[in-house]
XYZ file of C-alpha atoms in Angstrom:
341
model
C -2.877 14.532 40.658
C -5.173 17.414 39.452
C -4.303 21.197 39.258
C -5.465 24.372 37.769
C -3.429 26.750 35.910
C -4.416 29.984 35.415
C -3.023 32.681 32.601
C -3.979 36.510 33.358
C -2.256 39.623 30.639
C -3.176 43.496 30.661
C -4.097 42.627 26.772
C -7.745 42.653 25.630
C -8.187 39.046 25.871
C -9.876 37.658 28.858
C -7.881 35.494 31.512
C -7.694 31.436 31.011
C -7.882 28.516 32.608
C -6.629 24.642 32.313
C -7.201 21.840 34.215
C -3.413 20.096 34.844
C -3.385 16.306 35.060
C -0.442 14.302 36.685
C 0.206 10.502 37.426
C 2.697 8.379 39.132
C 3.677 5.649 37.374
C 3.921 6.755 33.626
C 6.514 4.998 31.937
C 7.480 3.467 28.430
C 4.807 0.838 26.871
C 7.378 -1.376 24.337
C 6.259 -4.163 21.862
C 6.425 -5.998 18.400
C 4.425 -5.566 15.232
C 4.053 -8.842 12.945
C 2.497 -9.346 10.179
C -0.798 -11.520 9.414
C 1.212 -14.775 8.799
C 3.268 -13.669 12.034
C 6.039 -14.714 9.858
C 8.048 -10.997 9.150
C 8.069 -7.964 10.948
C 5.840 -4.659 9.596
C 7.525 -1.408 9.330
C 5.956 2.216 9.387
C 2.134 1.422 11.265
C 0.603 3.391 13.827
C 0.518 2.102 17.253
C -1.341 4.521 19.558
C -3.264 4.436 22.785
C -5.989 7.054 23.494
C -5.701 8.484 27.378
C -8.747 9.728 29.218
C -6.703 11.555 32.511
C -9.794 12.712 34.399
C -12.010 9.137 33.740
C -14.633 11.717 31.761
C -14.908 9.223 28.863
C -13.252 12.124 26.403
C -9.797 11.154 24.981
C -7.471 13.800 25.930
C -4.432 12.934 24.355
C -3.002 10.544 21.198
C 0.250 9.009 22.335
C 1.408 6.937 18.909
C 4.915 5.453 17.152
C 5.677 4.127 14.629
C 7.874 0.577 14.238
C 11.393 0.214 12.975
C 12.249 -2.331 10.364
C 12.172 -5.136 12.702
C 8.771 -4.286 14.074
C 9.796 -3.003 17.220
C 8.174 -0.001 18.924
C 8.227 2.426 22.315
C 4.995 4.504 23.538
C 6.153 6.784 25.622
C 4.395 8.719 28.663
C 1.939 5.999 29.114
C -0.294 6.352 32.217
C -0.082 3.298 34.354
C -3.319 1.514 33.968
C -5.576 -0.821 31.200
C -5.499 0.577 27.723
C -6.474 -0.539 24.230
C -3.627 -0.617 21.918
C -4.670 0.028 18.184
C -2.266 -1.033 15.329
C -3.239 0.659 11.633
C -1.469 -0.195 8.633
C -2.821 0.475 5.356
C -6.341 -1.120 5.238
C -4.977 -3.635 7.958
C -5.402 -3.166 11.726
C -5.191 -5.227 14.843
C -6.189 -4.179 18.813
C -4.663 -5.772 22.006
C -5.284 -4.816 25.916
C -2.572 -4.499 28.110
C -2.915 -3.775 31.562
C 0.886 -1.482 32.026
C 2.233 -1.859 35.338
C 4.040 1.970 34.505
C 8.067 2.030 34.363
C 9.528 0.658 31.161
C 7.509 -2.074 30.419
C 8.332 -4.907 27.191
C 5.780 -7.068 26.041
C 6.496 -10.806 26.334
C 4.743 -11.627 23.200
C 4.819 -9.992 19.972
C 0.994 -8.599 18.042
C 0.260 -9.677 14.449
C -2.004 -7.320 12.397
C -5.410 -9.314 12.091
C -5.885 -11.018 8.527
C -9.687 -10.462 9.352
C -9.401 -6.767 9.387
C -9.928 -6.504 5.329
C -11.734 -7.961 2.452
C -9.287 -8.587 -0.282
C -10.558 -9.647 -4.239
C -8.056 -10.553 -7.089
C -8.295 -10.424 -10.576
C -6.026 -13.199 -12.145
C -3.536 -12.933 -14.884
C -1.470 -15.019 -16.701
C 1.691 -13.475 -15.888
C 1.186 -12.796 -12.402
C -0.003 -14.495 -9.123
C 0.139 -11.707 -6.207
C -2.176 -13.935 -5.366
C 0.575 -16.586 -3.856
C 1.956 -13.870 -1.589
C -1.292 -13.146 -0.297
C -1.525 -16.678 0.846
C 1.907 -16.929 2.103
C 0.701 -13.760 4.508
C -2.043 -15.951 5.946
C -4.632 -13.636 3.910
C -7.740 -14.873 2.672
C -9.104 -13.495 -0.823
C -11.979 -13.643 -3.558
C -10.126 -14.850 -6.920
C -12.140 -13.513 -10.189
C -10.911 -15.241 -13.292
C -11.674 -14.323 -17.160
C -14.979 -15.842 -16.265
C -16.277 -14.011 -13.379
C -13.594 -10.538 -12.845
C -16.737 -8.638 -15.114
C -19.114 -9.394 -12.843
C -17.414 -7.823 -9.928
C -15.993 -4.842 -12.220
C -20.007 -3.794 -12.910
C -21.157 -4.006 -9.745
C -19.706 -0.779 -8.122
C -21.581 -2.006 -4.989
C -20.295 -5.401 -4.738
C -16.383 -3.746 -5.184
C -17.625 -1.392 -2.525
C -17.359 -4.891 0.030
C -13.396 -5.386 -0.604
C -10.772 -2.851 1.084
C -8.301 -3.998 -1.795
C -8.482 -4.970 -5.411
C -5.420 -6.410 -7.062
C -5.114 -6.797 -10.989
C -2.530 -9.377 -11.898
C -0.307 -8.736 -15.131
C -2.154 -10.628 -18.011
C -5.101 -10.164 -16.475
C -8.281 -10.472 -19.932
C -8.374 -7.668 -21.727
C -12.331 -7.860 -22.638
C -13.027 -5.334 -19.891
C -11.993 -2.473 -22.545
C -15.708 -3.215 -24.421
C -17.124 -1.764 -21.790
C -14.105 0.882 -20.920
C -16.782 3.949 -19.436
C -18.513 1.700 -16.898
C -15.741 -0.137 -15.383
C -13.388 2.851 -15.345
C -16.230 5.147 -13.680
C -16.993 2.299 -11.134
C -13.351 2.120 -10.196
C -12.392 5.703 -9.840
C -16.185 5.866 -7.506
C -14.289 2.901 -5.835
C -11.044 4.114 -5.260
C -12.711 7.747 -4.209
C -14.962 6.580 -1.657
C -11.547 4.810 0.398
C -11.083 1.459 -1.784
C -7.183 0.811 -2.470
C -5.767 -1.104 -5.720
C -2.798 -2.462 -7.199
C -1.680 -3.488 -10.600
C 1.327 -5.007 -11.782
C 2.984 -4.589 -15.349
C 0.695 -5.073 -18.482
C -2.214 -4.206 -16.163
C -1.262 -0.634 -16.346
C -3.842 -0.145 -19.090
C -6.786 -0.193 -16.327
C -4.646 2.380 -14.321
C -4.265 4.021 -17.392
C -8.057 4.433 -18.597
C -8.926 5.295 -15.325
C -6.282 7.976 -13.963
C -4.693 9.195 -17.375
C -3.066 11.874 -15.475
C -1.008 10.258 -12.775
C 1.315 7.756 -14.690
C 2.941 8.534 -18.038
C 3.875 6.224 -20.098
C 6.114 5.507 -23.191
C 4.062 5.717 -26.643
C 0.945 6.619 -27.463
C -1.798 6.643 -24.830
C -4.051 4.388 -27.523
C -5.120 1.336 -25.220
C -5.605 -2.063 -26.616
C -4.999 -5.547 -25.898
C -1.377 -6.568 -26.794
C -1.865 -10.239 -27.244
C -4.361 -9.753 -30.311
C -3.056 -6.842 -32.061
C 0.602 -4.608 -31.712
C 0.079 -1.743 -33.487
C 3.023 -0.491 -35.406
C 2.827 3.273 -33.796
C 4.691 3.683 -30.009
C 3.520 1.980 -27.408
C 4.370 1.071 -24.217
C 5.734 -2.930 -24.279
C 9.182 -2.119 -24.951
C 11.094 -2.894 -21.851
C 14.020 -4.726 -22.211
C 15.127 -8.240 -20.114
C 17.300 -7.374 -17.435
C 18.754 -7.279 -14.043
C 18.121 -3.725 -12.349
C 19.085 -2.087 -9.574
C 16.655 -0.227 -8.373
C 16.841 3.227 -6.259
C 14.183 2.644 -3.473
C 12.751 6.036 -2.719
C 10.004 5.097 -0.141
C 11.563 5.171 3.399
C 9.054 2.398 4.837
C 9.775 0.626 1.623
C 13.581 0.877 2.320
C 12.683 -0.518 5.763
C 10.975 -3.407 4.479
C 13.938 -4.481 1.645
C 16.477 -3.771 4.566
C 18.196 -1.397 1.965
C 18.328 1.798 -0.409
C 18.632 -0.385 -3.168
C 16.726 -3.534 -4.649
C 17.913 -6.282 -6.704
C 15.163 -6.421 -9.730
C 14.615 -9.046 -12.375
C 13.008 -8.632 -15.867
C 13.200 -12.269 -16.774
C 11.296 -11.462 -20.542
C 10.931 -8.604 -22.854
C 8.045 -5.928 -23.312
C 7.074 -4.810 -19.798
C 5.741 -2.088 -19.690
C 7.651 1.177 -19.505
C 6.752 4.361 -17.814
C 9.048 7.244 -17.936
C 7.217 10.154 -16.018
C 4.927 10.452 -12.902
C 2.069 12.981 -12.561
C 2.164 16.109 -9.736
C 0.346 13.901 -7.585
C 2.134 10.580 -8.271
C 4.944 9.378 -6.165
C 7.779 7.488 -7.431
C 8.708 4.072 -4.372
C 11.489 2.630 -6.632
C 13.196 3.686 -9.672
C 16.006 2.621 -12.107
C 18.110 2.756 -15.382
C 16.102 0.715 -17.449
C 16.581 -0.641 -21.022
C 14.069 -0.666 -23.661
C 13.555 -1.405 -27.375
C 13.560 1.797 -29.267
C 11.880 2.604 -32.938
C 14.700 1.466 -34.435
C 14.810 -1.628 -33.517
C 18.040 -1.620 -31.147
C 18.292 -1.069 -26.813
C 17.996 2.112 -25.274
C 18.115 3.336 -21.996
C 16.343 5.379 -19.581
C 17.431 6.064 -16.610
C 15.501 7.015 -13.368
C 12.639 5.144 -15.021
C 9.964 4.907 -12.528
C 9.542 0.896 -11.484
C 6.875 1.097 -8.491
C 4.657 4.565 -8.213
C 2.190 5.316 -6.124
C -0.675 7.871 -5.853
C -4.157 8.874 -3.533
C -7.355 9.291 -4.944
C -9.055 9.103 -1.532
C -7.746 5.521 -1.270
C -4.451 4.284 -2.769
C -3.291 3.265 -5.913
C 0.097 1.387 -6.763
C 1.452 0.137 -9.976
C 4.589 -1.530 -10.328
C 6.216 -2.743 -13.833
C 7.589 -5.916 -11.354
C 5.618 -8.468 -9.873
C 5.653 -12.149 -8.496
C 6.829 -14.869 -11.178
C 10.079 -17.031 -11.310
C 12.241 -14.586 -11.022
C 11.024 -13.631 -7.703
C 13.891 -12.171 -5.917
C 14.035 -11.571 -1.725
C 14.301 -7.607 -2.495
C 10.931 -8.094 -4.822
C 9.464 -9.966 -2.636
C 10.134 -7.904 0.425
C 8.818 -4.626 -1.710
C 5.243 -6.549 -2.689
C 4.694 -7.836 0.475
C 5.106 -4.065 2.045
C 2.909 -2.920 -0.922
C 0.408 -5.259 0.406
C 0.645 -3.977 3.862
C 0.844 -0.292 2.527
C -2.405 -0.350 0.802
């Protein structure tokens, strides 16, 4: 049904008129969000549909959720009719057609987000594989080993082809002999929309890059740790242990199923921030223990564990990642990192 309204005042401004749009048959438009491996449920996407009421081929109106912790979600006010369902999550994305009959209307079938929607690379590290949960999410990457992660790290216009880059913990340190071109071609990266994560002892590449957004314990002199520990502060001090960590990030807390998260430190010197930049959002944090100058345990508490900050695209670091001691809660966090980004 069409209409006219009409607005008319004694002030200055001259009278108005909008066109009034009414169907029959609008109703509730209810489904499930999975994700790539169509294994667990995503949390916190946008599901929308765009509505064109007078068939003009101009959107006129955004109706858009968001999914609960199991995936589920409700559009509400849908028009009765075809319409293209767009999921967004992060980098990720997925669209479905759905012809809606109009009254409240469920979905027999739940929607994965497509694993064909991004370009993923990895940089490998000895004490990390984030690698294995992008596999276990039915995601396809390019690895870069100590071999080949330089060539990719020059070349701001081959990083421009991936949506993600991850840097695993131990990941080769030689990238620091050529510190100004690799940190310039990853800020361009991140600035023009690119998204990256790095876990633990990776944080010096987050570091050189964005000194401003994550501080960390010692001195901000960065070096490679396996060759040379200089006796001034630095930031390897972290102490083996069992933390429970305060998850801050609502669509985090969604994910883990809870406002806390069972951490492991299975080994000594991870890397310890203790303060965020202006900019820099803290997803999970926690009384931590570290080695202090005099050679005994210390602790800090609200230590920031996972932090997160935009540059145009996104930026994570966490002082966890994916090793033995793996728990669910970790697990749960990195795969929503993954999804986030």
């Amino acid at each position: 049904y069409q209409g006219e309204l009409w607005v008319q005042s004694n002030s200055p401004s001259p009278s108005a008129k909008i066109d009034l749009y009414g169907y029959s048959g609008a109703g509730n438009l209810s489904g499930r969000i999975c994700d790539p491996s169509g294994e667990g449920w995503v949390v916190g996407a946008r599901v929308y549909v765009e509505v064109d009421y007078n068939g003009d081929g101009i959107v006129d109106a955004v109706i858009e959720t968001h999914p609960d912790a199991d995936g589920y979600y409700t559009l509400e006010g849908v028009i009765r009719g075809v319409h293209n369902v767009y999921v967004e999550k992060g980098s990720y994305g997925a669209e479905f057609i759905v012809d809606f009959p109009g009254g409240n209307y469920e979905l027999p079938e739940e929607e994965c987000l497509d694993p064909s929607s991004v370009n993923l690379a990895v940089v490998s590290g000895e004490f990390d594989s984030i690698e294995e949960i992008l596999a276990d999410l039915d995601l396809e990457y390019d690895l870069f080993g100590p071999e080949t992660y330089l060539e990719l790290l020059r070349d701001s216009e081959r990083m421009s082809e991936y949506d993600i880059i991850f840097f695993n913990c131990g990941m080769p340190f030689t990238w620091l002999q050529e510190m100004g071109m690799v940190t310039a071609n990853l800020k361009r990266y991140v600035s023009d929309g690119g998204s990256v994560y790095a876990s633990d002892w990776a944080h010096s590449i987050v570091e050189a890059t964005w000194p401003y957004a994550i501080d960390f314990k010692g001195e901000d002199t960065i070096f490679d740790p396996m060759l040379d520990v200089p006796t001034h502060s630095h930031p390897f001090v972290g102490a083996a242990a069992t933390i429970s960590g305060s998850v801050i990030d609502e669509t985090m807390r969604g994910a883990i199923g809870s406002a806390t998260a069972n951490l492991v430190y299975d080994l000594d010197s991870w890397v310890m921030p203790y303060d965020v930049g202006p900019l820099t959002s803290t997803m999970v944090s926690g009384d931590a223990s570290y080695w202090n100058n005099v050679g005994s345990y210390s602790t800090q508490n609200d230590t920031p564990l996972a932090v997160q900050f935009s540059e145009g695209g996104r930026v994570i670091y966490t002082t966890f990642h994916n090793e033995g001691q793996l728990t669910h809660d970790m697990e749960a966090a990195l795969k929503e990192i993954i999804l986030s980004l």
